[in-house]
Coordinates of C-alpha atoms in Angstrom, one line a residue:
M1 CA 3.0 55.3 -33.4
L2 CA 2.8 58.6 -34.3
S3 CA 4.3 61.0 -31.0
R4 CA 1.3 63.0 -31.4
T5 CA -0.9 60.3 -31.0
A6 CA 1.0 58.5 -28.2
D7 CA 1.1 61.6 -26.4
N8 CA -3.1 62.2 -26.9
L9 CA -3.5 58.8 -25.7
F10 CA -1.2 58.8 -23.0
W11 CA -2.8 62.3 -21.5
M12 CA -6.1 61.0 -22.6
C13 CA -5.7 58.4 -19.6
R14 CA -3.5 60.6 -17.4
H15 CA -6.7 63.1 -17.0
V16 CA -9.1 61.4 -16.1
E17 CA -7.1 59.6 -13.5
R18 CA -6.6 62.9 -12.2
A19 CA -9.4 63.5 -12.2
E20 CA -10.9 60.6 -10.1
N21 CA -7.4 60.4 -7.4
T22 CA -8.7 64.4 -7.2
A23 CA -12.6 63.3 -5.7
R24 CA -11.8 60.9 -4.1
M25 CA -9.5 63.8 -2.1
L26 CA -12.7 66.0 -1.7
D27 CA -14.7 62.9 -1.2
V28 CA -12.9 61.7 1.9
N29 CA -12.4 65.0 3.3
L30 CA -16.2 66.2 3.3
Q31 CA -17.3 63.1 5.1
M32 CA -14.5 63.9 7.4
S33 CA -14.8 67.6 8.6
L34 CA -18.3 66.3 9.5
L35 CA -16.7 64.5 12.5
P36 CA -16.0 66.4 15.4
Q37 CA -13.3 68.6 15.6
D38 CA -12.3 71.7 16.3
A39 CA -11.5 74.4 13.3
A40 CA -7.9 74.8 13.1
T41 CA -8.2 70.7 12.6
R42 CA -11.0 71.2 9.8
E43 CA -9.2 73.7 8.3
R44 CA -5.1 71.8 8.3
S45 CA -6.8 68.4 6.5
W46 CA -8.6 71.1 3.3
R47 CA -5.3 73.0 3.1
A48 CA -3.7 69.1 2.3
V49 CA -5.1 68.8 -0.5
M50 CA -4.2 71.9 -1.8
R51 CA -0.4 70.4 -0.9
I52 CA -1.0 66.7 -2.4
S53 CA -1.5 68.6 -5.6
E54 CA 1.0 71.2 -5.0
L55 CA -1.6 74.2 -5.6
Q56 CA -1.3 76.2 -2.8
P57 CA 0.4 79.3 -4.2
L58 CA -2.5 79.2 -7.0
F59 CA -5.1 78.8 -4.3
D60 CA -4.0 81.6 -2.4
R61 CA -3.9 84.3 -5.2
R62 CA -7.4 83.2 -6.3
Y63 CA -9.4 82.6 -2.9
P64 CA -7.3 84.5 0.3
E65 CA -10.4 83.2 2.7
G66 CA -9.2 80.2 1.8
A67 CA -12.9 78.6 3.2
S68 CA -13.7 74.7 2.3
R69 CA -16.2 75.6 -0.4
D70 CA -13.4 77.7 -2.8
V71 CA -11.1 74.7 -1.9
L72 CA -14.1 72.5 -3.1
R73 CA -15.1 75.1 -6.3
F74 CA -11.1 75.6 -6.4
M75 CA -10.8 71.8 -7.3
V76 CA -13.9 70.9 -8.8
R77 CA -14.6 73.3 -11.4
D78 CA -12.5 76.2 -12.1
A79 CA -11.2 76.1 -15.8
D80 CA -8.0 77.9 -14.2
N81 CA -6.5 75.4 -12.0
P82 CA -5.3 72.4 -14.5
S83 CA -6.3 70.0 -11.8
S84 CA -9.5 70.6 -11.0
I85 CA -12.0 67.8 -12.2
Y86 CA -13.6 70.5 -14.8
A87 CA -10.2 70.5 -16.1
C88 CA -8.9 67.0 -16.6
L89 CA -11.9 66.4 -18.0
R90 CA -11.6 69.2 -20.5
A91 CA -8.4 67.7 -21.5
A92 CA -9.6 64.0 -21.4
R93 CA -12.1 64.5 -24.5
E94 CA -9.9 67.1 -26.1
N95 CA -7.3 64.5 -26.2
A96 CA -9.7 61.7 -27.3
R97 CA -11.6 63.9 -30.1
A98 CA -7.5 64.2 -30.8
V99 CA -6.8 60.9 -31.9
R100 CA -10.5 58.7 -32.3
G101 CA -9.2 57.2 -35.5
S102 CA -7.1 55.3 -32.5
L103 CA -9.7 54.6 -30.4
T104 CA -13.0 52.2 -30.9
T105 CA -16.1 53.7 -31.0
E106 CA -17.8 53.2 -27.8
V107 CA -14.7 54.5 -26.1
W108 CA -14.7 57.7 -27.9
E109 CA -18.2 57.7 -26.5
T110 CA -17.8 56.9 -23.1
Y111 CA -14.9 59.9 -23.3
N112 CA -17.9 62.2 -25.4
T113 CA -20.3 61.9 -22.7
T114 CA -18.5 61.5 -19.7
W115 CA -17.6 65.1 -20.7
L116 CA -20.9 66.8 -21.8
E117 CA -23.1 64.9 -18.5
L118 CA -19.8 67.4 -16.4
L119 CA -21.4 70.5 -18.2
R120 CA -24.9 69.1 -17.2
H121 CA -23.9 69.2 -13.4
L122 CA -21.7 72.0 -13.5
H123 CA -25.3 73.5 -14.1
L124 CA -27.2 72.2 -12.3
E125 CA -25.1 72.9 -9.5
L126 CA -24.6 69.3 -8.6
P127 CA -20.9 69.3 -6.7
E128 CA -22.7 71.8 -4.9
R129 CA -26.0 70.9 -3.9
N130 CA -24.8 67.4 -3.1
P131 CA -20.8 67.0 -4.0
S132 CA -20.8 63.7 -2.3
E133 CA -23.5 62.2 -5.0
F134 CA -20.9 64.2 -8.1
F135 CA -17.4 62.3 -6.6
E136 CA -18.8 59.1 -6.7
W137 CA -20.7 60.2 -10.8
V138 CA -16.8 60.6 -11.3
K139 CA -15.6 57.9 -9.4
F140 CA -18.1 56.2 -11.3
R141 CA -17.1 57.4 -15.4
S142 CA -13.3 56.8 -14.5
H143 CA -14.4 53.1 -14.0
V144 CA -16.7 53.0 -16.7
A145 CA -14.0 55.0 -18.7
R146 CA -11.4 52.0 -17.8
G147 CA -12.8 49.1 -18.3
V148 CA -14.3 50.1 -21.5
T149 CA -11.0 50.1 -22.7
L150 CA -9.7 47.4 -21.5
G151 CA -12.6 45.2 -23.3
T152 CA -13.0 46.8 -26.2
M153 CA -9.4 47.7 -27.7
L154 CA -7.1 45.6 -29.1
E155 CA -3.5 45.2 -26.9
D156 CA -1.6 46.8 -29.3
E157 CA 0.9 49.9 -28.3
A158 CA -2.3 52.7 -28.3
L159 CA -3.6 50.3 -24.7
H160 CA -0.2 50.0 -23.6
F161 CA 0.2 54.0 -23.8
M162 CA -3.4 54.6 -22.3
R163 CA -2.1 52.6 -19.5
L164 CA 1.5 54.3 -19.1
G165 CA -0.4 57.0 -18.6
M166 CA -2.7 55.8 -16.2
H167 CA -0.5 53.6 -13.7
L168 CA 2.2 56.9 -13.7
E169 CA -0.3 59.1 -12.8
R170 CA -1.7 56.7 -9.7
A171 CA 1.5 56.1 -8.7
D172 CA 1.9 59.7 -8.3
N173 CA -0.9 60.3 -6.7
T174 CA -1.3 57.4 -4.3
A175 CA 2.5 58.8 -3.0
R176 CA 1.6 62.3 -2.4
M177 CA -1.6 61.4 -0.3
L178 CA 0.7 58.8 1.7
D179 CA 3.2 61.5 2.5
V180 CA 0.5 64.7 3.5
K181 CA -1.4 62.9 5.4
F182 CA 1.7 61.3 7.6
H183 CA 2.8 64.4 7.7
E184 CA -0.9 65.4 9.0
Y185 CA -1.0 62.4 11.2
D186 CA 2.1 63.8 12.8
D187 CA 1.6 67.0 13.1
L188 CA -1.4 65.8 15.0
N189 CA 0.3 63.7 17.3
E190 CA 2.8 67.2 17.7
A191 CA -0.3 69.0 19.4
E192 CA -2.7 66.5 21.3
R193 CA 1.1 65.7 23.2
G194 CA 1.1 69.0 23.9
D195 CA -1.9 69.6 24.7
E196 CA -1.4 66.7 26.6
A197 CA 1.6 67.9 28.6
G198 CA -1.2 71.1 29.4
D199 CA -3.5 68.2 30.9
I200 CA -6.4 69.0 28.1
S201 CA -6.7 65.9 26.0
G202 CA -4.4 63.6 27.0
G203 CA -3.9 62.3 23.7
I204 CA -5.1 61.3 20.3
S205 CA -8.1 58.7 21.0
P206 CA -8.7 55.6 19.5
Q207 CA -11.8 56.7 17.7
T208 CA -10.6 59.6 16.1
E209 CA -6.9 58.1 15.1
F210 CA -8.9 55.4 13.5
Y211 CA -11.0 57.7 11.5
R212 CA -8.0 59.0 10.4
W213 CA -6.4 56.0 9.2
A214 CA -9.8 54.5 7.6
A215 CA -9.8 58.0 5.9
I216 CA -6.6 57.3 3.8
L217 CA -7.8 54.1 3.0
G218 CA -11.2 54.9 1.9
S219 CA -9.1 57.8 0.0
V220 CA -7.9 54.5 -2.8
S221 CA -10.9 52.1 -1.9
G222 CA -8.5 50.1 0.6
L223 CA -10.7 49.6 3.7
E224 CA -12.1 46.7 2.8
V225 CA -9.2 45.3 1.6
Y226 CA -7.1 46.4 4.2
R227 CA -9.4 44.5 6.8
K228 CA -9.4 41.5 4.4
V229 CA -5.4 40.8 4.5
Y230 CA -4.9 42.2 8.3
R231 CA -8.2 41.0 10.4
D232 CA -6.8 43.5 13.0
V233 CA -6.7 47.3 14.1
I234 CA -5.7 49.7 11.3
T235 CA -1.9 50.7 12.0
P236 CA 0.5 53.5 10.8
D237 CA 3.2 50.3 9.5
R238 CA 0.4 47.7 8.0
V239 CA -1.4 51.3 5.8
A240 CA 2.0 51.8 4.2
E241 CA 2.5 48.2 3.8
L242 CA -0.5 48.7 1.7
L243 CA 0.1 51.1 -0.5
I244 CA 3.5 50.6 -1.2
L245 CA 4.7 47.0 -1.2
R246 CA 1.6 44.7 -1.6
P247 CA 1.6 43.4 -5.3
D248 CA -1.6 42.8 -5.2
M249 CA -3.3 45.7 -3.7
P250 CA -4.6 48.0 -7.6
R251 CA -3.8 51.1 -6.2
S252 CA -0.4 50.5 -4.3
L253 CA 3.1 51.8 -5.6
L254 CA 4.2 48.4 -6.3
S255 CA 1.3 47.6 -8.4
S256 CA 1.8 50.6 -10.3
V257 CA 5.3 50.6 -10.5
R258 CA 5.1 47.1 -12.2
A259 CA 2.3 48.4 -14.6
V260 CA 4.4 50.9 -16.0
S261 CA 7.5 49.3 -16.0
Q262 CA 5.9 46.3 -17.8
N263 CA 3.5 48.5 -20.4
L264 CA 7.1 50.0 -21.3
E265 CA 8.8 46.7 -23.0
H266 CA 5.6 46.3 -25.5
V267 CA 6.7 50.2 -26.5
S268 CA 10.7 50.4 -26.7
N269 CA 12.1 51.6 -29.1
G270 CA 15.9 52.0 -29.6
R271 CA 15.9 55.3 -27.1
S272 CA 13.9 54.0 -24.7
A273 CA 16.6 51.0 -23.1
E274 CA 17.7 53.7 -20.0
T275 CA 14.0 54.1 -19.1
E276 CA 13.1 50.6 -18.9
R277 CA 16.4 50.1 -16.4
R278 CA 15.0 53.2 -14.5
A279 CA 11.7 51.8 -14.1
G280 CA 12.9 47.9 -13.5
R281 CA 15.0 49.2 -10.7
L282 CA 12.2 50.9 -9.3
W283 CA 10.1 47.7 -9.9
A284 CA 12.2 45.6 -8.2
E285 CA 13.8 47.8 -5.0
L286 CA 9.6 48.0 -4.2
R287 CA 9.4 44.4 -4.9
Y288 CA 12.1 42.8 -2.2
G289 CA 11.6 46.1 0.1
N290 CA 10.6 45.6 3.3
V291 CA 8.3 48.2 5.8
E292 CA 9.9 47.8 8.8
D293 CA 13.2 49.4 6.3
I294 CA 11.2 51.6 5.0
M295 CA 10.1 53.8 8.6
T296 CA 13.5 53.5 9.9
G297 CA 14.8 54.9 6.6
G298 CA 11.8 57.5 7.2
L299 CA 9.1 57.3 6.0
H300 CA 8.4 61.1 4.3
G301 CA 12.5 60.8 2.3
F302 CA 11.7 57.7 1.0
L303 CA 8.4 58.8 -0.5
E304 CA 10.3 62.1 -2.0
Q305 CA 12.7 60.2 -3.2
F306 CA 9.8 57.5 -5.5
L307 CA 8.2 61.1 -6.6
D308 CA 11.8 62.4 -8.1
R309 CA 12.1 59.1 -9.4
I310 CA 8.4 59.3 -10.5
N311 CA 8.7 62.8 -12.2
D312 CA 12.2 61.6 -13.7
L313 CA 10.7 58.7 -15.6
G314 CA 7.2 60.7 -16.7
N315 CA 9.8 63.2 -18.1
R316 CA 12.1 59.9 -19.8
I317 CA 8.6 58.7 -21.2
S318 CA 7.7 62.3 -23.3
Q319 CA 11.4 62.8 -24.2
D320 CA 11.9 59.0 -25.4
F321 CA 8.3 58.6 -27.1
L322 CA 6.4 61.8 -27.1
L323 CA 5.6 65.4 -28.4
P324 CA 8.6 67.7 -26.6
L325 CA 7.8 68.8 -22.7
S326 CA 6.9 73.1 -23.2
A327 CA 9.4 74.8 -21.3

């Protein structure tokens, strides 16, 4: 397959996955903002969205006030933000248009229709009028794109490059979300321990803690899965285990890295042996890891290292198969 074609297919699916992940984060934050909480906690939660995407400097330059409505505008319709839903779906549609000959008619029409519907929703200001409905639409269109792709595409190199892009993006986003949310939880613990010393709050209430962990699980469609697997109260260790080490959780790090490694085997070439080895090693470490060791060694350090390795895999895949990354 030509590297230009592989590049477009890879990024087409990666952009759609990023749009869906952005919608998930924003929707959960929106729901959490409706709960009783002080202004500082609410602002910290919205700014966490920027930290997850590493967009804080750009956001601060464009929106000095940093209000929640600015976060929504920046992450939904700002064309200059490469991770906004608008920019991601535009890029996905352009990638699809460039490789129409490698796609089935149904796949192309799905991407094109999604883009046209997005323009209509933005024109009618659906994200401002009913943001939850808009985010559900984004998630639904991503589900449709995946389903149509798996249901109509030949299982050849084109499909494997598409799945590579999707699962790399999913692994990256799940790790970022976990890292930021666990940091946010630790910060709130520290703040409320300080309040306890002053006889103000007495620590985090069980209700507040439940909603925080439920929000993390909700952002990856994992709340029902958690209850089915553990049938117990939500605890940090089990949330980490589910989203890192469970092979049967679709958005876990293990599940995503396994898919990356397996799809790399299907497209391997004379230059990709080291990339395959690194992906296989990361898969093996997750497959035989346990959450006690991860938590004892420090979750933040583990996730930072994981993100470095996922970024390295992305760069190596570009060097081995795709167009050269721009300097």
